[in-house]
Short mmCIF file of C-alpha atoms in Angstrom, two decimals:
data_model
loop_
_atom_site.label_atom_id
_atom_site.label_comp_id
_atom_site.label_asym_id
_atom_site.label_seq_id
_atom_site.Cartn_x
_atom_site.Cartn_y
_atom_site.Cartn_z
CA UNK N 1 0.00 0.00 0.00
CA UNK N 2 2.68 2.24 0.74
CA UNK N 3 6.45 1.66 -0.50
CA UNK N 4 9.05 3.81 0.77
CA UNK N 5 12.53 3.17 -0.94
CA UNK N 6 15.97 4.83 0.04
CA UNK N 7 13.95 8.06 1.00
CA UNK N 8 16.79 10.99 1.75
CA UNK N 9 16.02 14.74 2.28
CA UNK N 10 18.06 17.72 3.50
CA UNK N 11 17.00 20.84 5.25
CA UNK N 12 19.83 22.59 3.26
CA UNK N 13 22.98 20.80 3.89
CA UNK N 14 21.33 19.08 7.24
CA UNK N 15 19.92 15.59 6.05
CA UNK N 16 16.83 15.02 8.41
CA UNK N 17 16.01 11.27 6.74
CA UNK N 18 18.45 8.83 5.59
CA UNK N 19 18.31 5.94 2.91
CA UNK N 20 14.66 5.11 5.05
CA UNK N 21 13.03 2.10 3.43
CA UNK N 22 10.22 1.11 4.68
CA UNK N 23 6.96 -1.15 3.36
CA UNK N 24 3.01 -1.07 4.73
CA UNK N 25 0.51 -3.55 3.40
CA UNK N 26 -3.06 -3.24 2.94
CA UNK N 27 -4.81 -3.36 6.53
CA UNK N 28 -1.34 -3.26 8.22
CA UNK N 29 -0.76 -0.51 11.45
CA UNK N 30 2.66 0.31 12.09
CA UNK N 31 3.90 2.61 14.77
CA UNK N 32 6.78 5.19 14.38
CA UNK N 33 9.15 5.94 17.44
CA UNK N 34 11.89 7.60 18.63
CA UNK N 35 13.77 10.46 20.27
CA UNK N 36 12.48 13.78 19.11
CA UNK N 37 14.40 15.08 15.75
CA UNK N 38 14.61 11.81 14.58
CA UNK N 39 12.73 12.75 10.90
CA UNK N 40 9.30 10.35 11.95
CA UNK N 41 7.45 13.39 11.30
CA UNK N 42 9.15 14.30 8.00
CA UNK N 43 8.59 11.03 6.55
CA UNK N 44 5.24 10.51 6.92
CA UNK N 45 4.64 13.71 5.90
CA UNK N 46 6.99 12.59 2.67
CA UNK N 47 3.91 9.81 2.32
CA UNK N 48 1.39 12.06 1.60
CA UNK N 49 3.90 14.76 -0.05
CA UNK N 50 3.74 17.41 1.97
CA UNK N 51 7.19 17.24 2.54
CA UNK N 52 9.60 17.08 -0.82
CA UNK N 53 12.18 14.97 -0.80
CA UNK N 54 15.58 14.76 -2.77
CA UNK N 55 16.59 11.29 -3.63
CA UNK N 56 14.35 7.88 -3.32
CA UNK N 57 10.74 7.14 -4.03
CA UNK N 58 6.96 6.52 -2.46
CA UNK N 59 4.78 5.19 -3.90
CA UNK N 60 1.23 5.13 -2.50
CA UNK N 61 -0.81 2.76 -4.01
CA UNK N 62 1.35 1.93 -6.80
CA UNK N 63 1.35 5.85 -7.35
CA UNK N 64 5.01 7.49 -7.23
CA UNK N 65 4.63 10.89 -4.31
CA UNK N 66 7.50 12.21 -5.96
CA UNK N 67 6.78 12.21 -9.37
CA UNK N 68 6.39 15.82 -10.91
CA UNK N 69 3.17 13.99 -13.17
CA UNK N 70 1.66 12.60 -10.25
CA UNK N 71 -1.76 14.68 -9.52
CA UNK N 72 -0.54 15.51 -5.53
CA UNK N 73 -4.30 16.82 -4.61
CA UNK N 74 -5.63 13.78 -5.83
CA UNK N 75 -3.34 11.34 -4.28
CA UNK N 76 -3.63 13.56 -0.77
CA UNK N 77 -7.41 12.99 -1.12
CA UNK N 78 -7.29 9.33 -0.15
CA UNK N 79 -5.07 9.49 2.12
CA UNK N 80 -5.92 11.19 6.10
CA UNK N 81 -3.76 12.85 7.91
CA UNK N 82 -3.95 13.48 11.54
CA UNK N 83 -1.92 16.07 13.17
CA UNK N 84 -0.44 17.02 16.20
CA UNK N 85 -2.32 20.20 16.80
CA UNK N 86 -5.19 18.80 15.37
CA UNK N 87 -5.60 21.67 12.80
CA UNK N 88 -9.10 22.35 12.51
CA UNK N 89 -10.51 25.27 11.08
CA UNK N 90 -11.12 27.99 13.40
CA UNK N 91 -13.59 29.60 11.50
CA UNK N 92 -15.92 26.69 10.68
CA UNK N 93 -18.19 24.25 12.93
CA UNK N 94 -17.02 20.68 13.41
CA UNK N 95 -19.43 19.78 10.67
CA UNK N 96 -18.17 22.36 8.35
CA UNK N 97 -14.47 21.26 9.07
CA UNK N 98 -15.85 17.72 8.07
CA UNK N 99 -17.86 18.68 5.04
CA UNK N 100 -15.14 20.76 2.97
CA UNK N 101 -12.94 18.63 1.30
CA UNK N 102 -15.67 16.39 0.67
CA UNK N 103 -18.19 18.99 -1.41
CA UNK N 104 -15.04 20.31 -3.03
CA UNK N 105 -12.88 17.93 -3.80
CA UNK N 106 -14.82 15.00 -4.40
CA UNK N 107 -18.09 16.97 -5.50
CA UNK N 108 -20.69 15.50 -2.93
CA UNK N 109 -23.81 17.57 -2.53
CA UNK N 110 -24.21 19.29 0.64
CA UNK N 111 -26.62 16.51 1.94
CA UNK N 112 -24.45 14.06 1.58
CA UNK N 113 -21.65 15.64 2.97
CA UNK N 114 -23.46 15.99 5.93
CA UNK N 115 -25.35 12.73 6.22
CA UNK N 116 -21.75 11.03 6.10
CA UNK N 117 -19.72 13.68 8.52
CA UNK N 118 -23.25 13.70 11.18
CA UNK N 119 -22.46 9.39 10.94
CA UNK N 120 -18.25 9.78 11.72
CA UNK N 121 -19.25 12.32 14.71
CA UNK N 122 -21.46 9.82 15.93
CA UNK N 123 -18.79 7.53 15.05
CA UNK N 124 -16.26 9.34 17.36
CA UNK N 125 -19.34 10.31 19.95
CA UNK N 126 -19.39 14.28 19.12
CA UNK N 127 -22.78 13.85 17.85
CA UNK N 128 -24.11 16.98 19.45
CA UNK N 129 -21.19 18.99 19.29
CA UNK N 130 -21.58 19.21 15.54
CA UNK N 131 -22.52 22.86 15.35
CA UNK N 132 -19.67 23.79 17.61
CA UNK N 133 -16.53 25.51 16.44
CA UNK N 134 -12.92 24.53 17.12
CA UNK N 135 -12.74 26.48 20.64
CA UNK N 136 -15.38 25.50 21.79
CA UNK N 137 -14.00 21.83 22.17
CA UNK N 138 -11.58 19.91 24.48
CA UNK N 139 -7.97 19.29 22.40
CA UNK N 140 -9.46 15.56 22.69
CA UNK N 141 -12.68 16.42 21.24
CA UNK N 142 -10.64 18.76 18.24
CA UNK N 143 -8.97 15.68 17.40
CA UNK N 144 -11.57 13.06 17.25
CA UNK N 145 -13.51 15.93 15.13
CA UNK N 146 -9.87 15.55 12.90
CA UNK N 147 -9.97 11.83 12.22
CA UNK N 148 -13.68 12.40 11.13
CA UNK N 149 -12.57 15.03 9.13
CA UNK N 150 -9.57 12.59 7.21
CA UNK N 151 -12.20 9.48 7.39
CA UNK N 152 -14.41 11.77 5.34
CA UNK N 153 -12.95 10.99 2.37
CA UNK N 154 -12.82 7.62 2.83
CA UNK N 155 -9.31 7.20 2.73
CA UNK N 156 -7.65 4.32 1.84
CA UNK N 157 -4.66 4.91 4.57
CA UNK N 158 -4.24 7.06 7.71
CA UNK N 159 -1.31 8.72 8.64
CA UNK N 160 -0.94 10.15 12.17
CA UNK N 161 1.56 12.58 13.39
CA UNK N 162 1.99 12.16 16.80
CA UNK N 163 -2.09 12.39 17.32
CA UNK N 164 -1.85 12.56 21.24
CA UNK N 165 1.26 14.61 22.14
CA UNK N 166 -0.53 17.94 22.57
CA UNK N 167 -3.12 16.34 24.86
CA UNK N 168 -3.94 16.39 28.35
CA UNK N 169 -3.07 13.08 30.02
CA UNK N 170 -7.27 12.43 30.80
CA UNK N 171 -8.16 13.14 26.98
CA UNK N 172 -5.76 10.60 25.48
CA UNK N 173 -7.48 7.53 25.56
CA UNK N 174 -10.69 8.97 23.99
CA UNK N 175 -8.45 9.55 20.72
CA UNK N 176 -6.85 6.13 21.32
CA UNK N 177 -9.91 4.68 21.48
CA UNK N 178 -10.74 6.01 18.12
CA UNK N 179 -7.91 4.68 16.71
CA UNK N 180 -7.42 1.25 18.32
CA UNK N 181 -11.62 0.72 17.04
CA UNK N 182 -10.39 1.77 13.53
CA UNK N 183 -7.19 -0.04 13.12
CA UNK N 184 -9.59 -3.21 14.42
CA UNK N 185 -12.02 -2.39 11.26
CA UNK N 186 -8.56 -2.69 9.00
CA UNK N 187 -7.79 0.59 8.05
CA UNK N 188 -4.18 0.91 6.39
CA UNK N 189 -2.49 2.87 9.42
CA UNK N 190 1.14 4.57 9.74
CA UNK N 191 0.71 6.05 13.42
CA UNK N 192 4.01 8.28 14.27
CA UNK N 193 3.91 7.90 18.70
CA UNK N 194 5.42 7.38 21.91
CA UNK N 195 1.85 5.56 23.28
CA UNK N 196 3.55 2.12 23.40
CA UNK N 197 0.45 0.71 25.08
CA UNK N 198 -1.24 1.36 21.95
CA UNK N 199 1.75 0.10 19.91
CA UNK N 200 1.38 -2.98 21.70
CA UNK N 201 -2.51 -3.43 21.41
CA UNK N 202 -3.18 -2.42 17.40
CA UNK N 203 0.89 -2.36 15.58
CA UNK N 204 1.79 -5.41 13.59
CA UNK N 205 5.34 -3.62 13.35
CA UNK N 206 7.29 -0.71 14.82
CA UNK N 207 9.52 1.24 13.26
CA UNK N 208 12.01 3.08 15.10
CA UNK N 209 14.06 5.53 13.88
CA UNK N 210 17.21 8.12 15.58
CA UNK N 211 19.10 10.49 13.07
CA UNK N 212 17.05 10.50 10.37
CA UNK N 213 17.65 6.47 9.84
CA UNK N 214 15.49 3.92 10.34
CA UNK N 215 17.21 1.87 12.90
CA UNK N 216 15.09 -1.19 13.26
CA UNK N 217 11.68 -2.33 11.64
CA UNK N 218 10.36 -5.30 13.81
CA UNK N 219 7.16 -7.59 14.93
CA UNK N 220 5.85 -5.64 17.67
CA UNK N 221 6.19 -7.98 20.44
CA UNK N 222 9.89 -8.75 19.31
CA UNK N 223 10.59 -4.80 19.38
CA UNK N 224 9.18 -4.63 22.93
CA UNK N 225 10.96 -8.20 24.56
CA UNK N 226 14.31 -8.18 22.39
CA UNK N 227 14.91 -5.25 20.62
CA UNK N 228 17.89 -5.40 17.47
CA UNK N 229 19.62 -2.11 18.24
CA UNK N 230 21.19 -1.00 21.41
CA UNK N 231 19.79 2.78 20.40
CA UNK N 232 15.97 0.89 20.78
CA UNK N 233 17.10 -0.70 23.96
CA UNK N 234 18.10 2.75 25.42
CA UNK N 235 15.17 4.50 24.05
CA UNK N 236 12.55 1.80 25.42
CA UNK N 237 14.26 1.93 28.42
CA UNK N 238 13.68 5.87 29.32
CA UNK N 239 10.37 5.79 28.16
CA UNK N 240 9.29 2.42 29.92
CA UNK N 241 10.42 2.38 33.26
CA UNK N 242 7.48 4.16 34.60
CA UNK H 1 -15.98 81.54 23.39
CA UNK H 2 -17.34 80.93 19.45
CA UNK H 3 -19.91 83.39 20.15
CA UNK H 4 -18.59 85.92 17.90
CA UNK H 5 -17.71 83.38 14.92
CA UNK H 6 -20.64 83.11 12.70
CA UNK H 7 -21.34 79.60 12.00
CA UNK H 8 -24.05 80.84 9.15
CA UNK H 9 -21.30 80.38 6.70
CA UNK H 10 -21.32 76.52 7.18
CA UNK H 11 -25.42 76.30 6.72
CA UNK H 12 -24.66 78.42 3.74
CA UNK H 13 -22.89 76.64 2.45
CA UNK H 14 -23.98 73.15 2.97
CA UNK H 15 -24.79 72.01 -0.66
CA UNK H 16 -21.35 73.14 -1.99
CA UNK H 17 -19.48 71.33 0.72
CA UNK H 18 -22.09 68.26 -0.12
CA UNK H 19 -20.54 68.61 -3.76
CA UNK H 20 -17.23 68.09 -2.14
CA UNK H 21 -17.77 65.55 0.39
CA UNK H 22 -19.66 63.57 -2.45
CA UNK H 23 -16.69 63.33 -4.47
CA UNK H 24 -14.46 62.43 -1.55
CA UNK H 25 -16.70 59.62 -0.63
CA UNK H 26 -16.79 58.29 -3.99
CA UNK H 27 -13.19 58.29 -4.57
CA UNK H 28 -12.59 56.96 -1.39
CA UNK H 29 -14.96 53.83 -1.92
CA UNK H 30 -13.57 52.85 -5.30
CA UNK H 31 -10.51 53.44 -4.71
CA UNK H 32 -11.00 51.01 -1.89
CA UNK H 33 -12.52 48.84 -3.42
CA UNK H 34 -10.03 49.02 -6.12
CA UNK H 35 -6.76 48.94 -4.11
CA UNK H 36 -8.23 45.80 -2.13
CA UNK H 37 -8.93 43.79 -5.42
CA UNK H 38 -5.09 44.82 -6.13
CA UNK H 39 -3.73 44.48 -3.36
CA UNK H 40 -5.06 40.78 -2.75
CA UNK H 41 -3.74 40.03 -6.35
CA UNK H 42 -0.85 41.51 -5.62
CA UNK H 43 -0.10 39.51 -1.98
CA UNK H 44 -0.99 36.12 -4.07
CA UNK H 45 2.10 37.33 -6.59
CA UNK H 46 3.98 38.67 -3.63
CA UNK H 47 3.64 34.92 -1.71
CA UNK H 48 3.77 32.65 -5.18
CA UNK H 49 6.12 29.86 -5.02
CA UNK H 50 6.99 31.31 -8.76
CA UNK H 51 9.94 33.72 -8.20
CA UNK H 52 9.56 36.09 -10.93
CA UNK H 53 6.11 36.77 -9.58
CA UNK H 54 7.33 37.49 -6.38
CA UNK H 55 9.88 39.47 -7.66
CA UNK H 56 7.77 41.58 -9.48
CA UNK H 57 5.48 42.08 -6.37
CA UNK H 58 8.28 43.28 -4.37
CA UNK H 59 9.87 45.77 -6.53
CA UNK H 60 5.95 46.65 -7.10
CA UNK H 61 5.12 47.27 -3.42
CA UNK H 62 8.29 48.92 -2.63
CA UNK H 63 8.46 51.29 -5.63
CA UNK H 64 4.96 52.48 -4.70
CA UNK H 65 5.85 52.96 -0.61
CA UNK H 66 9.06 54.62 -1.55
CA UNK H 67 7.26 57.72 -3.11
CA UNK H 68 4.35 60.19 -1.61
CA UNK H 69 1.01 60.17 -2.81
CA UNK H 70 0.91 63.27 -3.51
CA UNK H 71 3.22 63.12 -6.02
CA UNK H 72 1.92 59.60 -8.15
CA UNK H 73 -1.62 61.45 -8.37
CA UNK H 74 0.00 64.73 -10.07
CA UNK H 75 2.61 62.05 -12.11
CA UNK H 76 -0.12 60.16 -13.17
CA UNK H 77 -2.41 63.47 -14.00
CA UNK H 78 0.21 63.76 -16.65
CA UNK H 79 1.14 60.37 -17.60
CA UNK H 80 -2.58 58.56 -18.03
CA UNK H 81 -3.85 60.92 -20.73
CA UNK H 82 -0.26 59.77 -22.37
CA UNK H 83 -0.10 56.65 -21.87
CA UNK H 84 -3.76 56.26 -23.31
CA UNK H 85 -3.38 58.86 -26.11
CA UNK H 86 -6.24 60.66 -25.05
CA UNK H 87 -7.30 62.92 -21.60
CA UNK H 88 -9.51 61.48 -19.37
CA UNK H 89 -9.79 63.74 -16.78
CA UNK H 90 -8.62 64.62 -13.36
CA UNK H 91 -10.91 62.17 -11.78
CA UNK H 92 -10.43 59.11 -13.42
CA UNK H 93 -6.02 59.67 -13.04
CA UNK H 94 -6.52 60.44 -9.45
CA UNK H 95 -8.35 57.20 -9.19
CA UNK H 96 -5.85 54.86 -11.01
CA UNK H 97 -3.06 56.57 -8.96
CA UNK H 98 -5.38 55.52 -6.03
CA UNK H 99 -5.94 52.09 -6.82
CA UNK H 100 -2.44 51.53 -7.93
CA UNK H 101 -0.35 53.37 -5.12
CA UNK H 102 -3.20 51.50 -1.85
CA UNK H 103 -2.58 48.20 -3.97
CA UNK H 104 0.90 48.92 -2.51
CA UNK H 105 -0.59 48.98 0.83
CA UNK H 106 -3.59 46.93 1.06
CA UNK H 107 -0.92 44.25 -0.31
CA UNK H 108 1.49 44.40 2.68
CA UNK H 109 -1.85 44.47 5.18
CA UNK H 110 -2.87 41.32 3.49
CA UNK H 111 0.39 39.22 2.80
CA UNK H 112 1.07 39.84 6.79
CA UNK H 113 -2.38 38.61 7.33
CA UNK H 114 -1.62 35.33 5.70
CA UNK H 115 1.44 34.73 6.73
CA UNK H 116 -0.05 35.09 10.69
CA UNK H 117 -1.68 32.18 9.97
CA UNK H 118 -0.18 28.98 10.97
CA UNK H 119 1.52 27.05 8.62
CA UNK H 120 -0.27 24.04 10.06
CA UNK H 121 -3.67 25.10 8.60
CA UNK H 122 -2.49 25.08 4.74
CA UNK H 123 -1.09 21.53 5.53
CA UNK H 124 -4.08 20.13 7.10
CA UNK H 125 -6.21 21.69 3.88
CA UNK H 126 -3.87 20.33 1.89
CA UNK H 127 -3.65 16.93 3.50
CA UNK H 128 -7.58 16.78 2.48
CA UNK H 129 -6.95 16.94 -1.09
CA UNK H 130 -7.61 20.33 -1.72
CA UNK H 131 -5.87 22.97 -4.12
CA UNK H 132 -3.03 25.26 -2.87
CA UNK H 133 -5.91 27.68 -4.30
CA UNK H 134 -9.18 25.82 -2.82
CA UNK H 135 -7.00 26.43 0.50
CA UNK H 136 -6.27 29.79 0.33
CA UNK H 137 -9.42 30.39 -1.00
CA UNK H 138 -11.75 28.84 2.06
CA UNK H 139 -8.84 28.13 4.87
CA UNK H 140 -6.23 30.67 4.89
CA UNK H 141 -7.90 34.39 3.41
CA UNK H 142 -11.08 33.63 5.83
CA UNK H 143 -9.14 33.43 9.08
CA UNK H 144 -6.59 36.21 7.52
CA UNK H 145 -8.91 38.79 6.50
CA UNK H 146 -10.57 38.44 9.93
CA UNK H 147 -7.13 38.84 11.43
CA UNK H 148 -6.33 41.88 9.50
CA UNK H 149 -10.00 43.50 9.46
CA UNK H 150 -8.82 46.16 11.83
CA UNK H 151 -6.06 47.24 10.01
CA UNK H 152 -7.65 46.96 6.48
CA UNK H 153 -10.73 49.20 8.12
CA UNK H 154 -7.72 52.08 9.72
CA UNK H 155 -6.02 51.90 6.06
CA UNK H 156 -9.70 52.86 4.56
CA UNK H 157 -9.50 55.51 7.03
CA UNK H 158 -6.36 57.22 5.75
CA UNK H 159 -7.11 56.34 2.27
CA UNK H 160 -9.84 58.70 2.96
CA UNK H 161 -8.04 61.19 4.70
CA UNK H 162 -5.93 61.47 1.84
CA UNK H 163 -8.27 62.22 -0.74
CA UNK H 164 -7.94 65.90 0.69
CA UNK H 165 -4.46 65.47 -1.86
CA UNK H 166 -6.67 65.58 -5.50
CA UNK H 167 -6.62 69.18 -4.94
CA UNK H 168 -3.01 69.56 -7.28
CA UNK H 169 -4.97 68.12 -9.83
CA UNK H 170 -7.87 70.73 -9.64
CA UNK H 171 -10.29 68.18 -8.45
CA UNK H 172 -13.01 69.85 -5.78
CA UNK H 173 -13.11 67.46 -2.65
CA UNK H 174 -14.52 68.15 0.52
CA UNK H 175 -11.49 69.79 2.45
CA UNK H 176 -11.01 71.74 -1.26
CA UNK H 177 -14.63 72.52 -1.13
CA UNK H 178 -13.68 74.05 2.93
CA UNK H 179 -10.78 75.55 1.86
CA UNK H 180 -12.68 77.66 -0.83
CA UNK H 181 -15.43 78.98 1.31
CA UNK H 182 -13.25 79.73 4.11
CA UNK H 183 -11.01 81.87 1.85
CA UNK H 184 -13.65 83.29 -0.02
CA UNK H 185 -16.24 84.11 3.17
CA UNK H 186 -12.69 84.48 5.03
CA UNK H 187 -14.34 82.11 8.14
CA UNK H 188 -11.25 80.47 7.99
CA UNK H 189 -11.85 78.92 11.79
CA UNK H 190 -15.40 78.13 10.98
CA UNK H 191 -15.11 76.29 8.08
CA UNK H 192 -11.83 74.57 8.48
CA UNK H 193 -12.93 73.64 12.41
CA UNK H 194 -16.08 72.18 10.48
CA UNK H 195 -14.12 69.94 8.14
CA UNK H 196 -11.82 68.76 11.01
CA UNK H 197 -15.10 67.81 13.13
CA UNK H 198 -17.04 66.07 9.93
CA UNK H 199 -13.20 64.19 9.25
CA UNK H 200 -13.34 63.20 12.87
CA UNK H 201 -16.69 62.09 12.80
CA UNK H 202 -16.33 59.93 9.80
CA UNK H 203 -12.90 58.51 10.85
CA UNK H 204 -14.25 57.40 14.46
CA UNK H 205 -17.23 55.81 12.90
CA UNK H 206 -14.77 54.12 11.01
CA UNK H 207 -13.05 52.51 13.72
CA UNK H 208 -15.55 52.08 15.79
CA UNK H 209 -16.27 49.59 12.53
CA UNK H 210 -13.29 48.41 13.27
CA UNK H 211 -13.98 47.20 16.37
CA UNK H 212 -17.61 45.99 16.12
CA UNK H 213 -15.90 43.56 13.48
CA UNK H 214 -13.15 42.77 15.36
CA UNK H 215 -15.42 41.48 18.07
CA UNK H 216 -17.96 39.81 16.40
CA UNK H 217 -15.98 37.70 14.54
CA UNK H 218 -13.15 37.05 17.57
CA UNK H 219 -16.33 34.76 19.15
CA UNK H 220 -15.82 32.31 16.58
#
C-alpha cells in the first residue's frame, strides 16, 4: 500500500532522513518511534507529499509521491492525515471542518456531505457537538472531530503525526480509542507515537528511527521483549520504566 | 468663546461642501474597493512559489511605498492621458493613482495577514486533497482577513483622509470645497474647524467599525 525506498532529504545541507526504506501492506498498522528530531514526522509527511524529498521514491498505491506527473491533490485525497495540533478550522463548525474537502474535492452535494460527517461524529461520539466551532472543544474532542474530518474521504490509509502529544493526560485515551476501534475495522495505518500501550494493542510492526535512519523495523512484540539495536534498547528503556 | 464666529457660513454653504464631500466619498470607496482587489492580487504574486512573480510584487510594493502620494496622483495626472493617447480627466487619473499606489498597501496588510496564519492550517487543507488555491481560498484568506480586518478598516480611514491630496490636480473634494469657502467668506476657523469635526466624525465611525468587526468575529 505504501512503499518507501531509500527516501533521503536535507534541510539545506542538514539531512533530516536517511536511505529510510520502509513497506506497509493493505490493513497493516505500524507505529513510528523515537527520540524527538529523529525525521518520523518528516517522513510521513513525505507519504502524503507534503514534505519534498531529494533522492528515493513513495509510492502510495502503486502511485510514485515524488513524481512531478503525479496529480498531488488527488493522491492527498485518499489518504488522512492526523496532526499534532489537530488543525481544525477555526472559523468553521465541526461539521463544516468535516464537510469541505468532501463537497469540493470529491463533489458530494451538501446533503451528503453531511449525512456522512453527522455518521463519523457519531462515530467518534461528538454527535451533538456538531454545530460547535474549534474552541469550543476539548484538544481531545478537536482531534476526534480531525480523524472524522480525514475518514471523510474515505481514505484508503491514515497517517498520524503524533495524534496525542498535545493532549492532556485524561483526553488521550478517547483519541486512542478512536484509533485502536479503527485499526480493528482494517484501516491501512502509519501512526508516528510514543503511546507504546497502543503500539502494543493495534501495531503489527514498529519502526524506530534516531538520526534520520530507520534503525530497526520489527514484529511488535519482538521490538518490545528483544529489541535489534542497542539505540531501541536505550530509548525503550527511558520511556518504559514508569 | 465661538460666540462671535458666525457659524451661518457653514449652513450656507452646505450644498457646496455636499458637492465636495460627495466626491471624496466616492473616490474613497472605489478606490477602496479598487486597491483591495489589487492588493489581494498583488499579496498572491507577492507569496507565489513562482519567483519572478514574487519578484515583481516586491519591486511593485516597494516602488509604490518609496514615493508620496501626492506626487503619483500629479505624475499620473500627466502620464494617463499619455499613456492612453487621449485625456480622461482629473478624476479618473486620481483614481488609477489611487488604486495603484493602496494596492501597494492593502498588499502588505494582506500578505502579513496570511502569513499570521499557521503554517499548520495550509497543511491540514492540503492533507484533504484540496488545491493550494481551494485552500487559500476557504482556509487561509477567511481566518486572515478576519485577522487583518482592523487594520484593512484604519487603512480605509487614511485612504480617505488622503483624498484631501486631488486638490493639485484641480479636483473639488470636501477639504477643497472648505478651503474655498473659508477663503472666499474668510471664516477660515469656521469652516476649516467644520471639516476637522465632519473628518473626525467619519474617521471614528470608522473605527468604531473596526472594532464591532473585530469582536464579532473574535467569538468564533
Amino acid at each position: 500500500m505504501i512503499e518507501a525506498r531509500n527516501v533521503s532529504k536535507w534541510y539545506g545541507r542538514f539531512q533530516v532522513l536517511r536511505d529510510c526504506s520502509v513497506s506497509i501492506a493493505r490493513g497493516e498498522v505500524i507505529v513510528v518511534c523515537g527520540p524527538s528530531g529523529s525525521g518520523k514526522s518528516t517522513l510521513i509527511k513525505c507519504m502524503n507529499g507534503l514534505e519534498p524529498f531529494q533522492q528515493g521514491e513513495i509510492a502510495v498505491d502503486g502511485i510514485s509521491v515524488g513524481d512531478k506527473r503525479t496529480n498531488l491533490p488527488r493522491l492527498r485525497s485518499r489518504i488522512g492525515m492526523v496532526f499534532q495540533s489537530f488543525e481544525l478550522y477555526p472559523h468553521m463548525t465541526a461539521l463544516d471542518n468535516i464537510c469541505l474537502a468532501p463537497e469540493k474535492v470529491l463533489k458530494r452535494s451538501r446533503a451528503e456531505a453531511e449525512a456522512k460527517a453527522m455518521g463519523l461524529l457519531d462515530r467518534v461520539g461528538l454527535a451533538d457537538h456538531a454545530r460547535k466551532h474549534p474552541a469550543q472543544l476539548s484538544g481531545g474532542q478537536q482531534q476526534r472531530v480531525a480523524i472524522a474530518r480525514a475518514l471523510a474521504m474515505d481514505p484508503i490509509a491514515m497517517l498520524f503525526d503524533e495524534p496525542t502529544s498535545a493532549l492532556d493526560p485524561e483526553m488521550i485515551n478517547e483519541v486512542l480509542d478512536v484509533m485502536v476501534a479503527l485499526a480493528r475495522e482494517g484501516m491501512t495505518m502509519v501512526v508516528v507515537t510514543h503511546e507504546m500501550g497502543f503500539a502494543r494493542k493495534v501495531a503489527r510492526r514498529v519502526v524506530f528511527m534516531d538520526e534520520g535512519q530507520i534503525v530497526e523495523d520489527a514484529p511488535t512484540e519482538q521490538f518490545f521483549t528483544n529489541p535489534g539495536s542497542d539505540r531501541a534498547q536505550l530509548f525503550l528503556s527511558k520511556i518504559l520504566h514508569h | 468663546m465661538f460666540t462671535h464666529y458666525d457659524w451661518n457660513a457653514i449652513t450656507a454653504n452646505l450644498a457646496f461642501l455636499w458637492d465636495g464631500m460627495v466626491l471624496s466619498l466616492g473616490l474613497a470607496a472605489l478606490a477602496i474597493a479598487g486597491g483591495m482587489v489589487g492588493g489581494m492580487l498583488m499579496a498572491l504574486l507577492r507569496l507565489s512559489s513562482f519567483k519572478p512573480f514574487a519578484i515583481f510584487a516586491y519591486l511593485y510594493v516597494n516602488l509604490f511605498r518609496a514615493v508620496p502620494l501626492i506626487l503619483v496622483i500629479f505624475w499620473f495626472y500627466f502620464l494617463v492621458p499619455v499613456a492612453l493617447g487621449r485625456p480622461v480627466g482629473p478624476f479618473y487619473s486620481a483614481l488609477i493613482a489611487f488604486v495603484l499606489f493602496e494596492t501597494a498597501y492593502y498588499c502588505e496588510i494582506i500578505r502579513a495577514g496570511i502569513q499570521g496564519i499557521p503554517r499548520g492550517q495550509m497543511a491540514a487543507a492540503l492533507a484533504t486533497g484540496l488545491s493550494r488555491w481551494q485552500a487559500m481560498r476557504h482556509i487561509i484568506l477567511p481566518q486572515a482577513l478576519r485577522n487583518m480586518t482592523p487594520v484593512l478598516v484604519t487603512q480605509c480611514v487614511v485612504l480617505f483622509q488622503d483624498t484631501s491630496l486631488v486638490y493639485v490636480v484641480t479636483l473639488r473634494d470636501f477639504m477643497t470645497s472648505a478651503s474655498i469657502v473659508a477663503s472666499r467668506d474668510f471664516k477660515l476657523v469656521e469652516l476649516y474647524t467644520f471639516a476637522a469635526l465632519v473628518y473626525l466624525v467619519i474617521c471614528l465611525a470608522g473605527s468604531s467599525l473596526a472594532r464591532y468587526l473585530q469582536h464579532r468575529t473574535a467569538m468564533r
